[in-house]
Every structure is written in C-alpha cells, then in structure tokens.
Coordinates of C-alpha atoms and ligand atoms in Angstrom, one line a residue:
X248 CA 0.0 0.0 0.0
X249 CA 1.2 3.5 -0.8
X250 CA -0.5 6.4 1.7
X251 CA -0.6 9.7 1.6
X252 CA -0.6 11.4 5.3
X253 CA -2.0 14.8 4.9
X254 CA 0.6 15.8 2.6
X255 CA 1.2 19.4 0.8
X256 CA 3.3 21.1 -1.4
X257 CA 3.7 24.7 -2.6
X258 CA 6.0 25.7 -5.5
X259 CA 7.4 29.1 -5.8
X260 CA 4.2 30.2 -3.7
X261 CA 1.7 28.4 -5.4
X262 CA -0.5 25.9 -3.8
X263 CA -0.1 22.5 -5.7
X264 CA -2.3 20.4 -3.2
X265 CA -3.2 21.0 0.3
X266 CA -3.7 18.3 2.8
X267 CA -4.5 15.1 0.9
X268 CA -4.7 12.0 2.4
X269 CA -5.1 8.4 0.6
X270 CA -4.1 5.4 0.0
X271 CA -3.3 3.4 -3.5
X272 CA -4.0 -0.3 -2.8
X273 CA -2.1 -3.2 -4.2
X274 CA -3.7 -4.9 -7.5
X275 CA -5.1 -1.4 -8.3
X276 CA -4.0 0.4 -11.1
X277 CA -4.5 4.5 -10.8
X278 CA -4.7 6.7 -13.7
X279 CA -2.8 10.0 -12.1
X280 CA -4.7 12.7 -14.0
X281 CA -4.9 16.5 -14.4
X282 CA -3.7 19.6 -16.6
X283 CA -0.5 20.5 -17.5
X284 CA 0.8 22.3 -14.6
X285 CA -1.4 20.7 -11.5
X286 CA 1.2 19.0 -9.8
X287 CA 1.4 15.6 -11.4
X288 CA 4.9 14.8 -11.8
X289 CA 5.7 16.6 -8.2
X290 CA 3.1 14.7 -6.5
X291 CA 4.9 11.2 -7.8
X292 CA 8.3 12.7 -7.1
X293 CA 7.0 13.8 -3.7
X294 CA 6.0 9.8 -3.2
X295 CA 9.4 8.8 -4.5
X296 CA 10.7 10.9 -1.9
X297 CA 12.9 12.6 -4.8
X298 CA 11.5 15.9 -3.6
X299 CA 10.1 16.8 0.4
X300 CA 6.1 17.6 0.8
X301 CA 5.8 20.9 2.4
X302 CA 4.0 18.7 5.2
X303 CA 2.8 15.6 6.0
X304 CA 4.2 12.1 5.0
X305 CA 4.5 9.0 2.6
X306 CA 4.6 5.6 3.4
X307 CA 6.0 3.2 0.3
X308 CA 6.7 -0.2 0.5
X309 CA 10.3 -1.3 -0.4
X310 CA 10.9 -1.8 -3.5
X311 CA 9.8 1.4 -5.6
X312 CA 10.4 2.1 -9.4
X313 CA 10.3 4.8 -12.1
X314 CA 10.2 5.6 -15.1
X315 CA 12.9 8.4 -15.2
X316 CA 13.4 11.0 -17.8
X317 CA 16.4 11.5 -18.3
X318 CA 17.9 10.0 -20.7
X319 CA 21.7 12.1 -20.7
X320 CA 22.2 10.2 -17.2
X321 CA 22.7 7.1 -18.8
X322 CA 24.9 7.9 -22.3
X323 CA 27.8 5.7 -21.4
X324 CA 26.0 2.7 -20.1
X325 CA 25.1 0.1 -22.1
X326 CA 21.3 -0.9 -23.2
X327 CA 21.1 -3.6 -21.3
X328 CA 22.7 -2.2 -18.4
X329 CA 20.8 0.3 -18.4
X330 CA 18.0 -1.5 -17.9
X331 CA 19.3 -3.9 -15.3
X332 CA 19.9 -0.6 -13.3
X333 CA 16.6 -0.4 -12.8
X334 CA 16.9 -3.0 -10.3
X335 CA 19.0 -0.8 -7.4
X336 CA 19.8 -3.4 -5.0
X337 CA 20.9 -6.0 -7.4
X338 CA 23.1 -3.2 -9.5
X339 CA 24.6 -2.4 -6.6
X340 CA 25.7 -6.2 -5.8
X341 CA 26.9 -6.7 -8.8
X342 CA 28.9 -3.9 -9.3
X343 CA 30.7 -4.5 -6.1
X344 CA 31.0 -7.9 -7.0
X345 CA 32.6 -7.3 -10.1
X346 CA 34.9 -5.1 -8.1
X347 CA 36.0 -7.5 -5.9
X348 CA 36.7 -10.1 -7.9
X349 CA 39.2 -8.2 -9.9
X350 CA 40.7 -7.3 -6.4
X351 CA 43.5 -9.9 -4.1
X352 CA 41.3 -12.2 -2.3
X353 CA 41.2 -12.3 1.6
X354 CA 39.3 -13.4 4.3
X355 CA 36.8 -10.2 4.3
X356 CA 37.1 -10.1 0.8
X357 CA 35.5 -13.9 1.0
X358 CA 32.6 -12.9 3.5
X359 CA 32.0 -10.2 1.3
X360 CA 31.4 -11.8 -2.1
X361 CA 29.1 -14.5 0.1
X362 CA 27.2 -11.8 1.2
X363 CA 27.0 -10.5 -2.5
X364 CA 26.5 -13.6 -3.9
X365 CA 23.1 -14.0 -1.5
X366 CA 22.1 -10.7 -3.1
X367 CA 22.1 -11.7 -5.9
X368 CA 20.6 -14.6 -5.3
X369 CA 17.5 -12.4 -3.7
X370 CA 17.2 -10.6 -6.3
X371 CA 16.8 -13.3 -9.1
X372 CA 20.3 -12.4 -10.5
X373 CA 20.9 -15.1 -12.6
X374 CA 17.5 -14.5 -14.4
X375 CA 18.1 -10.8 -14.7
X376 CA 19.6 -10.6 -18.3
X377 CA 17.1 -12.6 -19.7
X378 CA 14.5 -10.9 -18.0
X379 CA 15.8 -7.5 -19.7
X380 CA 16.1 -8.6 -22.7
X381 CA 12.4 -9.6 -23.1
X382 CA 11.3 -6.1 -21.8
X383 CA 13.7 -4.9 -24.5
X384 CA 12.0 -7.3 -27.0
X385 CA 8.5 -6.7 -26.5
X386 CA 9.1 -2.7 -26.6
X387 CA 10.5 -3.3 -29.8
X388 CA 14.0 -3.1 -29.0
X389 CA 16.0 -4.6 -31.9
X390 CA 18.2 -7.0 -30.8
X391 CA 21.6 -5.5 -32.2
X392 CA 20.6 -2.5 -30.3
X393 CA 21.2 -4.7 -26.6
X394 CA 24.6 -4.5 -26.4
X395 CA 25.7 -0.8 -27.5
X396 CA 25.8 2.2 -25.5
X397 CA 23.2 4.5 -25.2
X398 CA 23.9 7.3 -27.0
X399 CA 24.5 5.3 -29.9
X400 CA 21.0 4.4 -30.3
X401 CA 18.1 6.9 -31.2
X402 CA 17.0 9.5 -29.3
X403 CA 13.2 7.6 -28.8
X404 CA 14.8 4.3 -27.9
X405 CA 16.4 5.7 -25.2
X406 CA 13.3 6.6 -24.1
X407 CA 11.8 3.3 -24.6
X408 CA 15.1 1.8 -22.4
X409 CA 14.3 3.9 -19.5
X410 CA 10.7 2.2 -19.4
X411 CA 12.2 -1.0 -19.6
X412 CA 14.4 0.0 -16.6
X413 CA 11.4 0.7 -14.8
X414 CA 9.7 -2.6 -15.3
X415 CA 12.7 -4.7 -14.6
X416 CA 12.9 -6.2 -11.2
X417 CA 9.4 -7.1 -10.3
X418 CA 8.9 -3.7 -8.4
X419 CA 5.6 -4.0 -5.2
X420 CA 4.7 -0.3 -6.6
X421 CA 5.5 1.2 -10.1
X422 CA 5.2 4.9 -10.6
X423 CA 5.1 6.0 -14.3
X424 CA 5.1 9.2 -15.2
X425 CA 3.6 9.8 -19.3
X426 CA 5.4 6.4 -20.4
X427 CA 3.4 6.2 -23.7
X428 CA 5.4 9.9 -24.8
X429 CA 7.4 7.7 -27.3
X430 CA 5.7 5.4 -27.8
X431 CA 3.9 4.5 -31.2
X432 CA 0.9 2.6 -31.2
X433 CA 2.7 -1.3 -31.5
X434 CA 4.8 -0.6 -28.1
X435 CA 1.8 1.4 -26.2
X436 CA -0.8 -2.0 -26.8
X437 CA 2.4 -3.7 -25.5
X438 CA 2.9 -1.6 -22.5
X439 CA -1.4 -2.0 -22.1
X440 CA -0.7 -5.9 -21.9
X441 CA 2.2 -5.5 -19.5
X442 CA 0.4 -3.1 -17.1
X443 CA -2.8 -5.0 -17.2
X444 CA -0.9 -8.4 -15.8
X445 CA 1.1 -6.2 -12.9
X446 CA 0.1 -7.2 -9.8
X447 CA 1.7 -4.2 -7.8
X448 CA 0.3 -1.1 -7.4
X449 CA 0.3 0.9 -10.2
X450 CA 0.5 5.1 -10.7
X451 CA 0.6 6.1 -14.3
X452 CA 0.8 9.4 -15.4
X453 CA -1.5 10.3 -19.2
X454 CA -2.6 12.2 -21.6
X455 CA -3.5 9.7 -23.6
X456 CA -7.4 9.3 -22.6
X457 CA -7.7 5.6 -24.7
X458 CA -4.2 4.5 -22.7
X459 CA -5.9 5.5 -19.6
X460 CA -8.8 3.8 -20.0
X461 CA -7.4 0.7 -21.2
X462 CA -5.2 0.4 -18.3
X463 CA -6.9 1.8 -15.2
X464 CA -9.2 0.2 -12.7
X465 CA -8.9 3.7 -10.6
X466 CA -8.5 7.6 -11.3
X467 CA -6.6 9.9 -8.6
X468 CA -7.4 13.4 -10.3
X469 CA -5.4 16.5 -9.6
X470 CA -7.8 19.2 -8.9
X471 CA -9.2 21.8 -6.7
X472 CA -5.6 21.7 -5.0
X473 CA -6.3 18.5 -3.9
X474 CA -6.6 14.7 -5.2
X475 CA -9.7 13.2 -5.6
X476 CA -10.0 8.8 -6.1
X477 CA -12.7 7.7 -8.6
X478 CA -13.3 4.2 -9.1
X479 CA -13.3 3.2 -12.4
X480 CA -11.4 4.4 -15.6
X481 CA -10.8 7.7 -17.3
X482 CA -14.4 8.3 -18.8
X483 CA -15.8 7.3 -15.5
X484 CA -14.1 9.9 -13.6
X485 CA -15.2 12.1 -16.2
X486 CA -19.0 11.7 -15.7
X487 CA -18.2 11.3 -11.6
X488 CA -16.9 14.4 -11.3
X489 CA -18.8 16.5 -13.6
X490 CA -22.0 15.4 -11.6
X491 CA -20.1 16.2 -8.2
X492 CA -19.3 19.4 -9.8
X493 CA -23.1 20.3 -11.0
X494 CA -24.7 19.2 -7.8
X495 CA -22.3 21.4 -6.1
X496 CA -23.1 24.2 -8.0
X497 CA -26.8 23.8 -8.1
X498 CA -27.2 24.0 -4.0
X499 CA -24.9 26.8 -4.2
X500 CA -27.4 28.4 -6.7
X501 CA -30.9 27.3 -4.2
X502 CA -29.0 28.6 -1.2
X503 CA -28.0 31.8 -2.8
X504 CA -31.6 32.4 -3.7
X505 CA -32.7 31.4 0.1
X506 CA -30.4 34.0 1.3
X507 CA -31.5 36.6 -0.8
X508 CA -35.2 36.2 0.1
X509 CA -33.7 36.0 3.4
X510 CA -31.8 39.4 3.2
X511 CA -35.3 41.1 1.9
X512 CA -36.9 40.0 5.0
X513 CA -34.2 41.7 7.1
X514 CA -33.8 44.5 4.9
X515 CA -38.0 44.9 5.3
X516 CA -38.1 44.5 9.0
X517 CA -34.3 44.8 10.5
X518 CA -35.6 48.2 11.8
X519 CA -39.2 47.4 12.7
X520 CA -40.4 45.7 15.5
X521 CA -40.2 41.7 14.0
X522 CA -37.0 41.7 16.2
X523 CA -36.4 38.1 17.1
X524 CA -37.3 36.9 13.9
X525 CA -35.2 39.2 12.1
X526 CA -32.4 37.9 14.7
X527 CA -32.9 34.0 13.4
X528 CA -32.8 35.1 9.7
X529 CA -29.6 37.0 10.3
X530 CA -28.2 33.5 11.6
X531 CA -30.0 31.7 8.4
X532 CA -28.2 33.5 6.3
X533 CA -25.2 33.1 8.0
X534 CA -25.0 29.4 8.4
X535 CA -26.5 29.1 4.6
X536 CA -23.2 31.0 3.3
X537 CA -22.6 28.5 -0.1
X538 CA -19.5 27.3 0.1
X539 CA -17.0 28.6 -1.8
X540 CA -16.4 26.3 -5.1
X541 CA -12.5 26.3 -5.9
X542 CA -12.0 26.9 -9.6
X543 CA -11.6 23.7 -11.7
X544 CA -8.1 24.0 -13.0
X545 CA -9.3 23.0 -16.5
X546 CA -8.4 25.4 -19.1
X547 CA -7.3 25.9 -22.8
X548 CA -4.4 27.8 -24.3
X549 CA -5.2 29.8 -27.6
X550 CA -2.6 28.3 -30.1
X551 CA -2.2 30.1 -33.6
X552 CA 0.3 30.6 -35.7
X553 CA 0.4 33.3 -38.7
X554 CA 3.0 33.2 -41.3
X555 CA 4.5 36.9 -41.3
X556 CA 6.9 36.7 -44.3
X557 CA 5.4 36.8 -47.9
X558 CA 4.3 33.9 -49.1
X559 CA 6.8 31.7 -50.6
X560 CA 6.9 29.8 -53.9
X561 CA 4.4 27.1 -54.6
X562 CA 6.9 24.4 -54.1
X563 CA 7.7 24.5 -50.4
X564 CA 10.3 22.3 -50.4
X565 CA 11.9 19.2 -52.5
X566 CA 13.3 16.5 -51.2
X567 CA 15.6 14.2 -54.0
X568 CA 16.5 10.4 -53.6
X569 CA 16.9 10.6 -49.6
X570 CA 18.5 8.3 -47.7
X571 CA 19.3 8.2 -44.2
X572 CA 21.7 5.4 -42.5
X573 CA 23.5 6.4 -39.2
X574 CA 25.5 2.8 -38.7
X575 CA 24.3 0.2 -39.7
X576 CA 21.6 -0.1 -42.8
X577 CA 19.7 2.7 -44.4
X578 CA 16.2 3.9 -42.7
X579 CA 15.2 4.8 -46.2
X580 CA 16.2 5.3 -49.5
X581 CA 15.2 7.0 -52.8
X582 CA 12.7 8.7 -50.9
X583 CA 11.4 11.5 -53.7
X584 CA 8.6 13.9 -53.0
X585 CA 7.7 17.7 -53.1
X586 CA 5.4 19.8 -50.5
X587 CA 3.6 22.3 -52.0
X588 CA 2.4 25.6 -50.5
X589 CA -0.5 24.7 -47.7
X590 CA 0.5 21.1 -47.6
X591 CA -0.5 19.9 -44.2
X592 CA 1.2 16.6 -43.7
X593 CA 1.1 14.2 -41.2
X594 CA 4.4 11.9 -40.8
X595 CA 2.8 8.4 -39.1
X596 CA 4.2 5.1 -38.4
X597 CA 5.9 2.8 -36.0
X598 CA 9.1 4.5 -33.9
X599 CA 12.7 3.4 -35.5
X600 CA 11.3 3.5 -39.2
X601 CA 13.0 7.1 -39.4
X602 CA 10.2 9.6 -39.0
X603 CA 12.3 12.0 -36.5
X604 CA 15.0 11.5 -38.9
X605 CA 13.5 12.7 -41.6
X606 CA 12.3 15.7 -39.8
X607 CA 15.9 16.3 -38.9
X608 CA 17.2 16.3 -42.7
X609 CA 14.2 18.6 -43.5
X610 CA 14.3 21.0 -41.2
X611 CA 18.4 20.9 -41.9
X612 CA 19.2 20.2 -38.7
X613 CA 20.9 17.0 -39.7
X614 CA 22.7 16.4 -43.5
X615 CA 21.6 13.3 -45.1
X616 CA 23.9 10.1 -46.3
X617 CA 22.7 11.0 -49.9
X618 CA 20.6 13.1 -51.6
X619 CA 19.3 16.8 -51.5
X620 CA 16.7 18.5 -49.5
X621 CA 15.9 21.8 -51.2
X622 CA 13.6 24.9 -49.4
X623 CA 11.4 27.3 -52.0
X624 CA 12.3 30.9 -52.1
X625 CA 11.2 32.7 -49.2
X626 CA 10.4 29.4 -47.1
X627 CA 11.1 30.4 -43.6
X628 CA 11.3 27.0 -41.0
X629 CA 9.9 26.3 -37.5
X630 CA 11.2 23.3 -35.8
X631 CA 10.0 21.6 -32.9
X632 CA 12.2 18.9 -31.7
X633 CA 10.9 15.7 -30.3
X634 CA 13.3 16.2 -27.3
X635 CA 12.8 19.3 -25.7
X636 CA 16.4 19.0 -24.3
X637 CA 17.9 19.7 -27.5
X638 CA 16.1 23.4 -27.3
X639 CA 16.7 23.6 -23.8
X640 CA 19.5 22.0 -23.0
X641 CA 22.0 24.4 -22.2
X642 CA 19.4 27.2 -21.4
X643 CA 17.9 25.1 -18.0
X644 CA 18.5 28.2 -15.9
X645 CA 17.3 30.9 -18.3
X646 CA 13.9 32.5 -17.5
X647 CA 10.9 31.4 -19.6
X648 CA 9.8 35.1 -20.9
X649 CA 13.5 35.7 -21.5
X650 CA 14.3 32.8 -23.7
X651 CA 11.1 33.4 -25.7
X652 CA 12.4 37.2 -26.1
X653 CA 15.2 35.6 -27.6
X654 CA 13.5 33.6 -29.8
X655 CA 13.2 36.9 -32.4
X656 CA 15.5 39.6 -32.3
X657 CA 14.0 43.3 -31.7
X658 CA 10.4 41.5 -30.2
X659 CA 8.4 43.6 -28.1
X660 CA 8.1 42.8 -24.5
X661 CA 4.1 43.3 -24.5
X662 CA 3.9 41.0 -27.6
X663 CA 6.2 38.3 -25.8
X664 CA 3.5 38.7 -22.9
X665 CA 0.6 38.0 -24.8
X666 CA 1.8 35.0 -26.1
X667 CA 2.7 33.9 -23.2
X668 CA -0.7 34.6 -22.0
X669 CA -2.4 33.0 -24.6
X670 CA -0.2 29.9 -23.6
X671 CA -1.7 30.1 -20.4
X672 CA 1.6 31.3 -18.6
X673 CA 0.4 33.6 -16.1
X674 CA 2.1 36.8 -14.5
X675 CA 4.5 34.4 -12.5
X676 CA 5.0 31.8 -14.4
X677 CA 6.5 33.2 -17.2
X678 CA 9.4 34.2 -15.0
X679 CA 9.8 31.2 -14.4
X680 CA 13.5 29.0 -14.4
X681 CA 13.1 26.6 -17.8
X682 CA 14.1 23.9 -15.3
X683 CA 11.0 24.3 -13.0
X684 CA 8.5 23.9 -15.9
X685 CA 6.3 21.2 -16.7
X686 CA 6.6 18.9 -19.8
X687 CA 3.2 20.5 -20.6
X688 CA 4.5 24.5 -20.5
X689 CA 8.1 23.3 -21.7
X690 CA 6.1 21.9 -24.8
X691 CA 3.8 25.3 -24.8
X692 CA 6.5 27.6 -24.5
X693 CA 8.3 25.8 -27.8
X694 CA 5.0 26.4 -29.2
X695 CA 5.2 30.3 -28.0
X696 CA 8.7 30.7 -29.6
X697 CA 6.8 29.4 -33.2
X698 CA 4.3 32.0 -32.3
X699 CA 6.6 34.6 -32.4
X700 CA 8.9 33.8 -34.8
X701 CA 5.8 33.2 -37.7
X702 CA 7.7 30.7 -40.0
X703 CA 5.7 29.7 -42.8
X704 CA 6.9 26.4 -42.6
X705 CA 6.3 24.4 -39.5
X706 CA 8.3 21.1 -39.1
X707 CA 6.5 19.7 -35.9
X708 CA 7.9 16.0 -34.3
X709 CA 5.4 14.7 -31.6
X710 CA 4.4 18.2 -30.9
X711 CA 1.4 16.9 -28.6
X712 CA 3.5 14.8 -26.2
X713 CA 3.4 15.9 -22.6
X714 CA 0.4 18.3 -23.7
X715 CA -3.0 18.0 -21.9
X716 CA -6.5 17.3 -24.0
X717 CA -7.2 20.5 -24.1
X718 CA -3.8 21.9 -25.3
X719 CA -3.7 18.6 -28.0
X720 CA -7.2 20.4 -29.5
X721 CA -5.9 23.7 -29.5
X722 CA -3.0 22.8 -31.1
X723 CA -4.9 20.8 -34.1
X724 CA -7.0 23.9 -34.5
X725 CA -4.0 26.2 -34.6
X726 CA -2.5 23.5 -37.2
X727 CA -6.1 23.4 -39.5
X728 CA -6.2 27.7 -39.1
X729 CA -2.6 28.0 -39.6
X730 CA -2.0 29.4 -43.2
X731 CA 1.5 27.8 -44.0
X732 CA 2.6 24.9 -44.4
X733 CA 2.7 22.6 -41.8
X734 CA 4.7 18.7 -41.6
X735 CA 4.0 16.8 -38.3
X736 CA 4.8 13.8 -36.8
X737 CA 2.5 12.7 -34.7
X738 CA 0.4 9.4 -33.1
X739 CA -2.6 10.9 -32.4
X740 CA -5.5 9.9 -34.7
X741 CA -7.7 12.7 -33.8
X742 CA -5.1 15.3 -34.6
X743 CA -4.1 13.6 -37.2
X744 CA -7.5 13.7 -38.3
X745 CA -8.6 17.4 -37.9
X746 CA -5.5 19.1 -39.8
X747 CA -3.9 16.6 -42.2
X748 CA -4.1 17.0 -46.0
X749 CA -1.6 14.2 -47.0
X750 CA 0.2 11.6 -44.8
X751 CA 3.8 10.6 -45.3
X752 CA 3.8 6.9 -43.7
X753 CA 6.8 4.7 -42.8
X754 CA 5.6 1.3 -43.4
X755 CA 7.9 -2.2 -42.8
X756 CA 8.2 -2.0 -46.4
X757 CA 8.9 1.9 -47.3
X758 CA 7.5 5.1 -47.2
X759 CA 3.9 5.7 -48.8
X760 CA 2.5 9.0 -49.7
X761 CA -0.4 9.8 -50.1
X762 CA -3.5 12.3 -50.1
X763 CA -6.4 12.7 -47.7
X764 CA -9.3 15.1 -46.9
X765 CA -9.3 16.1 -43.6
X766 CA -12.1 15.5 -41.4
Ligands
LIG1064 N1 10.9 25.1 -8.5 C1 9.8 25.6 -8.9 N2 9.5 26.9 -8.9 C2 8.3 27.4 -9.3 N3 7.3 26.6 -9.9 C3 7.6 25.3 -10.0 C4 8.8 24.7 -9.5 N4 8.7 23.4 -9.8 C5 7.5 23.1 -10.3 N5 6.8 24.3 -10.5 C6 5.5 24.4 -11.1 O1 4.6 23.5 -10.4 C7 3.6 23.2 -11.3 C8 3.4 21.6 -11.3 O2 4.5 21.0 -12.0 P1 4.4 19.5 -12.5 O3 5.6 19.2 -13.2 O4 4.2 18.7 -11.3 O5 3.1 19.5 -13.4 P2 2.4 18.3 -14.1 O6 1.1 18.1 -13.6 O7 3.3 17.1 -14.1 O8 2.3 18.9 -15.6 P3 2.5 18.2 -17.1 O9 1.2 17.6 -17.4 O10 2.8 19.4 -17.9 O11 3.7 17.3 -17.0 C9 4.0 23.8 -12.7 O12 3.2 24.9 -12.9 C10 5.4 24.1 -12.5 O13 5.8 25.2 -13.3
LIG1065 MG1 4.5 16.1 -15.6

C-alpha cells in the first residue's frame, strides 16, 4: 500500500495540493490525471521521496520504481545495463561484486562476495539478463541495439530503455510518469498488456485518454488543490466528477436564492419591530453561506500561428532520392517527394522507421547520407524537436519570458507577454527557471517561440507529447487555421485527423504518400 498522510506542497508560492490523504491499494492500477501544470509529476516525485512535501508524510513499501526522464544520465552505459539498473539493489551487488573479484582475495574479501553472492541470489540475478532482454523485445527493441551504449541508439529508444528499466525487477509499486510519450501505437498495446498483468500497485501518469482507459481500474485526479479517487477508468471519472461538480453548483445556486429572500426580509423588517425573527434570519443566512467552489483547473491555451513573411513559392520544399543510414543499414532510400504551398502533412508510423530522422534532414538540422533536401524561395522554417532537451538543454537556468524574447530579435516585450498569455503562462510563471517547468508548459512555451517567430513552414515531431487534452485540441486547431505549411509527426488519430491533408507513412516495407481530406 502506498498512503498519503495529509501531505502538501507549494512551489514558488503556489499551492499545488493541500492536505490530501489516501491510499493506492495493491492490485489497483491509478490513472494520475490532471492539466499541464497541476502538480502531477511533483506529486509522484514527492511519493518517490525525490523531492520533500511541504508537510505531511509517505509511506511506500520497499521496493519502488520509475520511469525516469532522463535519458543524458545514462549515455555511457550500455542498453542492457541500463535496464538492469533499474533493479537498485541488485546493480549495486553486482557492481561490487565485479569489483572484488578483480581485487586480491582475503578473508573479508571472502565474506564479502558471500554476502553479495546472496544478493544476488535475492534478487533473481541469474534471471536478470534474460528478464531484460524480453522487456527490451516486447518494446521493440531490436536485438543489435542490446549491447551498444546509449547514445548510440536513437533518441526515442532511449526513451523506450528507461521504461524498460522501470519494469525490470518485479517492483511492489511502479510509478510511471507519461510512459506512452514515445511510444507508437505497437509498443503502447504492448505496454497496455504488460500493465494490465502487474500485480503491484500501479501510478501512471497520461494524456492519452484511450491508454488510460485501457489500463486503469482507478483515477486519482489533480484538482481543486487537492486529489480526488474515482473508481473506475478515465471516462468514468469524467462523468463522476462532472455530476459532483453540477450538484455542487446547483445548491450553491438554491442557497444563494434562500439567502437573498432572506436578506429582503431583514432588509424589510431589521428596523421594525419583528426583532427576534429578524435575529434567526440573520443566523439563516449566516450558516447558509454557499461554500466557496474552488475553480476547476481545467483550461485551454489559444494556439495560432500566422505566417509573417510573404508567401513563398508554390513548391515548399523538395526532397531528391533521400536516404538516411547512421550505422548500420539505411532507414530509407530514394525517398522523392515535393510539398507544395498549404501542404499539411502528417508523418505516421511505427518508432525506429526514421520519421524524426527525416524531420531532422528537413528542417536541416541534420545532412543526409545522400541526396538533397531543397527549401522554395522565401520558405522560412519552425522546428520543434521531439526532445525538448535539445532546445533547452544548455538554457535550463534561463527565465521562460527571457528565452522566448530571444526567440526573435528586436520583439516587443508586450507582444512576448501575450503569447505567453495566450499559452496560459500567467504573470509568475512566465518568470519562471526553464528547469521548474512542466513537460506540458516546456512543450507550450516551444510552441510560444513558433508564435513569435511566424515561419511559414512548421516542421513539428510529436508536438502533442506531454500536452494535456485540451492543449492537443488547440494545437490541431491552430495547425487546420494556420495558413502555412505545416509537416508533423504525430500518433494521435484525432489530430491527425482534424489538420492533415496528406500523410507521409513509414511502413515495414517503405514510405507511402499519399493524399487525404481532412475530417
Ligand atoms: N521550483 C519551482 N518553482 C516554481 N514553480 C515550480 C517549480 N517546480 C515546479 N513548479 C510548477 O509547479 C507546477 C506543477 O508542475 P508539475 O511538473 O508537477 O506538473 P504536471 O502536472 O506534471 O504537468 P505536465 O502535465 O505538464 O507534466 C507547474 O506549474 C510548474 O511550473
Ligand atoms: Mg508532468
């Protein structure tokens, strides 16, 4: 069991959630849920004990994992190490172990390695690679990929090893914050499978409302500063709380209409000479004040994006007998095609097949094996990176406002402001350090600095990961309104669906193109 003791936290002054107590029982699986911004990933880190509440405690049983973020951590290790790291204790055995070994033996050296070896034991050590490796299998990991460093694989299958490090190990409680981020939809009914045979207790972090409702058997929603347990899934909380929400609102409506006939009464007679009863209607009203109905944290950002510079030619950009291979054989080759002015294309299929690749050699931020990627006259590129990081990276402790200033040399502080109000960063928050934001405002604010900068040519990879349902719609809207050209790689269908004029898709066998009406 994993309870919750009255705990709080405030963040730079800001109430995340005050007081909750509860409990996540075993053989439960919890949908964590809420906007971008109301506390999700600080409420798991508080339970991991990475970060203090400002009061109250956590109790966790032993053996805790998570599904970490960060990826940089880990360059130098190996996949599979990786991975067996997500096991602490047994790591640490090993390690010492290995250590040892390679040392002169003596008599404490001995008792040592005994100790160790029972660790290990514990632990199901001997298991342990094979265990890995069928994580690593059924998220798609090829199996060349097992033995090389990190870094040398791509940037989402990093992201894909860091889950399988969290599921290694047979952890009592598994806390997972946005796992399905890159993920395409092969891996994520994987993950569904895996999830749905756990037998710990389970806290998962989503957007993805068809994830959550596959997987969970419980909500804990973020709201109203506090956190709120529905039984049943996503859809179910949905319908819960909206009625808990109307009832609320409707007695506060009847009362406020008693107290105001109440009020006429005393207004009427308060100087006559009805004395006592004007005496019990003053305490009416009193003890019928409504209560006061915290503001549901629910809101959406105002996403639109206007190409300032002329238009440019009616060929966008060409690309000419592409191919891409890093080491190993070529993601694709001969890969021809031309975007014409007000294309809105949608890159799809399975991670590994070369989508953010592609991206890359369009948006010129990486040179191809062979072949030419050519821009129209006047075609001005936006690029949103699938990694944030590799915006961010060395800018962590720059301001938010500031390093959207930045973004366009000579921009005016008022019109930095209202794009950062329209991206729902309030006063404080857009003075914010990078490094305190959410994934949700990180991936807003990348969207502010597109806002500002009006390319005509947006070149968007999974744009909607870490962003909230109501920031995913606004951003399809802002991509069917936008008047550009717009290339995005994305899994969502209904995105996909609302914006998209042609889809680009990466199938086992090559890339197809073709054309579609959007929806
Ligand atoms: N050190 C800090 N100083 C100020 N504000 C902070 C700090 N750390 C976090 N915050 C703010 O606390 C809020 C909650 O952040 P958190 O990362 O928990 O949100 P989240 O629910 O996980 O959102 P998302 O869905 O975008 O991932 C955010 O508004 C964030 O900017
Ligand atoms: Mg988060």
């Amino acid at each position: 069991m994993i309870s919750l003791e009255n705990v709080s936290k405030q963040v730079g002054g800001r109430t995340l959630f005050d007081g909750v107590t509860c409990t996540f029982r075993e053989g439960c699986r919890y949908g964590l849920t809420g906007p971008n911004g109301a506390g999700k990933s600080t409420l798991l880190k508080v339970m991991m004990g990475v970060e203090p509440p400002t009061s109250g405690k956590v109790l966790l049983p032993r053996k805790v994992s998570f599904l970490k973020q960060t990826i940089e951590e880990f360059r130098n290790s190996t996949v599979i190490d990786t991975v067996l790291m997500g096991n602490a204790r047994l790591w640490a055995a090993m390690q010492e172990r290995e250590r040892l070994y390679a040392e002169e033996m003596t008599d404490s050296v001995g008792i040592r390695l005994g100790e160790l070896e029972e660790i290990v034991l514990e632990e199901d050590g001997y298991s342990a690679e094979t265990e890995a490796e069928i994580l690593l299998g059924g998220l798609g990991l090829p199996e060349e990929m097992w033995r090389q460093k990190m870094e040398q694989i791509p940037t989402d299958r990093q992201f894909r090893v860091l889950l399988a490090q969290a599921l290694f190990g047979h952890p009592q409680a598994l806390l997972l914050d946005e796992p399905t981020n890159h993920l395409d939809l092969e891996s994520i009914s994987w993950l569904e499978e895996f999830l749905r045979n756990y037998s710990g207790i389970l806290i998962v972090v989503s957007h993805d409302r068809h994830f959550l409702n596959a997987v969970c058997t419980d909500i804990a929603d973020i709201d109203y500063e506090t956190v709120i347990t529905y039984p049943g899934n996503y859809d179910a909380m949905l319908v819960t709380k909206m009625a808990v929400r109307s009832r609320a609102e409707e007695e506060n409506r009847l009362k406020e209409k008693k107290i105001s006939q109440l009020k006429e009464f005393v207004a009427k007679f308060g100087a006559g000479t009805r004395a006592s009863q004007v005496q019990s209607r003053v305490r009416e009203i009193q003890r019928l004040q409504p209560m006061e109905l915290k503001k549901s944290n629910i809101v959406r950002p105002y996403i639109r994006f206007t190409p300032l510079q002329k238009q440019p030619g009616q060929v966008v950009l060409k690309a000419n007998n592409l191919a891409k291979s890093y080491e190993g054989p070529s993601l694709f080759q001969n890969l021809s095609f031309e975007v014409q002015r007000g294309d809105k294309i949608a890159v799809i299929g399975n991670n590994g097949r070369g989508k953010t690749t592609l991206l890359k050699l369009l948006s010129g931020v990486l040179a191809p094996s062979s072949g030419t990627v050519t821009l129209g006259h006047g075609v001005e590129v936006g690029y949103f990176p699938q990694n944030h990081e590799d915006l961010f990276g060395s800018h962590k402790k720059e301001i938010a406002f500031e390093w959207l200033k930045a973004r366009k040399a000579g921009s005016y502080d008022q019109d930095v402001r209202s794009i950062l109000g329209k991206l729902l960063f309030s006063g404080d928050d857009a003075f914010k350090e990078i490094s305190a934001l959410s994934g949700g405002e990180k991936a807003r604010l990348i969207l502010g600095g597109l806002m500002l900068t009006s390319p005509n040519l947006l070149i968007l990879d999974e744009p909607n990961n870490h962003l909230d349902l109501e920031a995913v719609s606004a951003l399809a809207w802002g991509l069917e309104e936008f008047k550009g050209t717009a290339i995005v790689a994305t899994h969502d269908r209904e995105l996909i669906d609302t914006f998209a004029t042609r889809i680009i898709s990466f199938e086992a066998d090559g890339v197809r193109i073709k054309d579609v009406s959007p929806a």
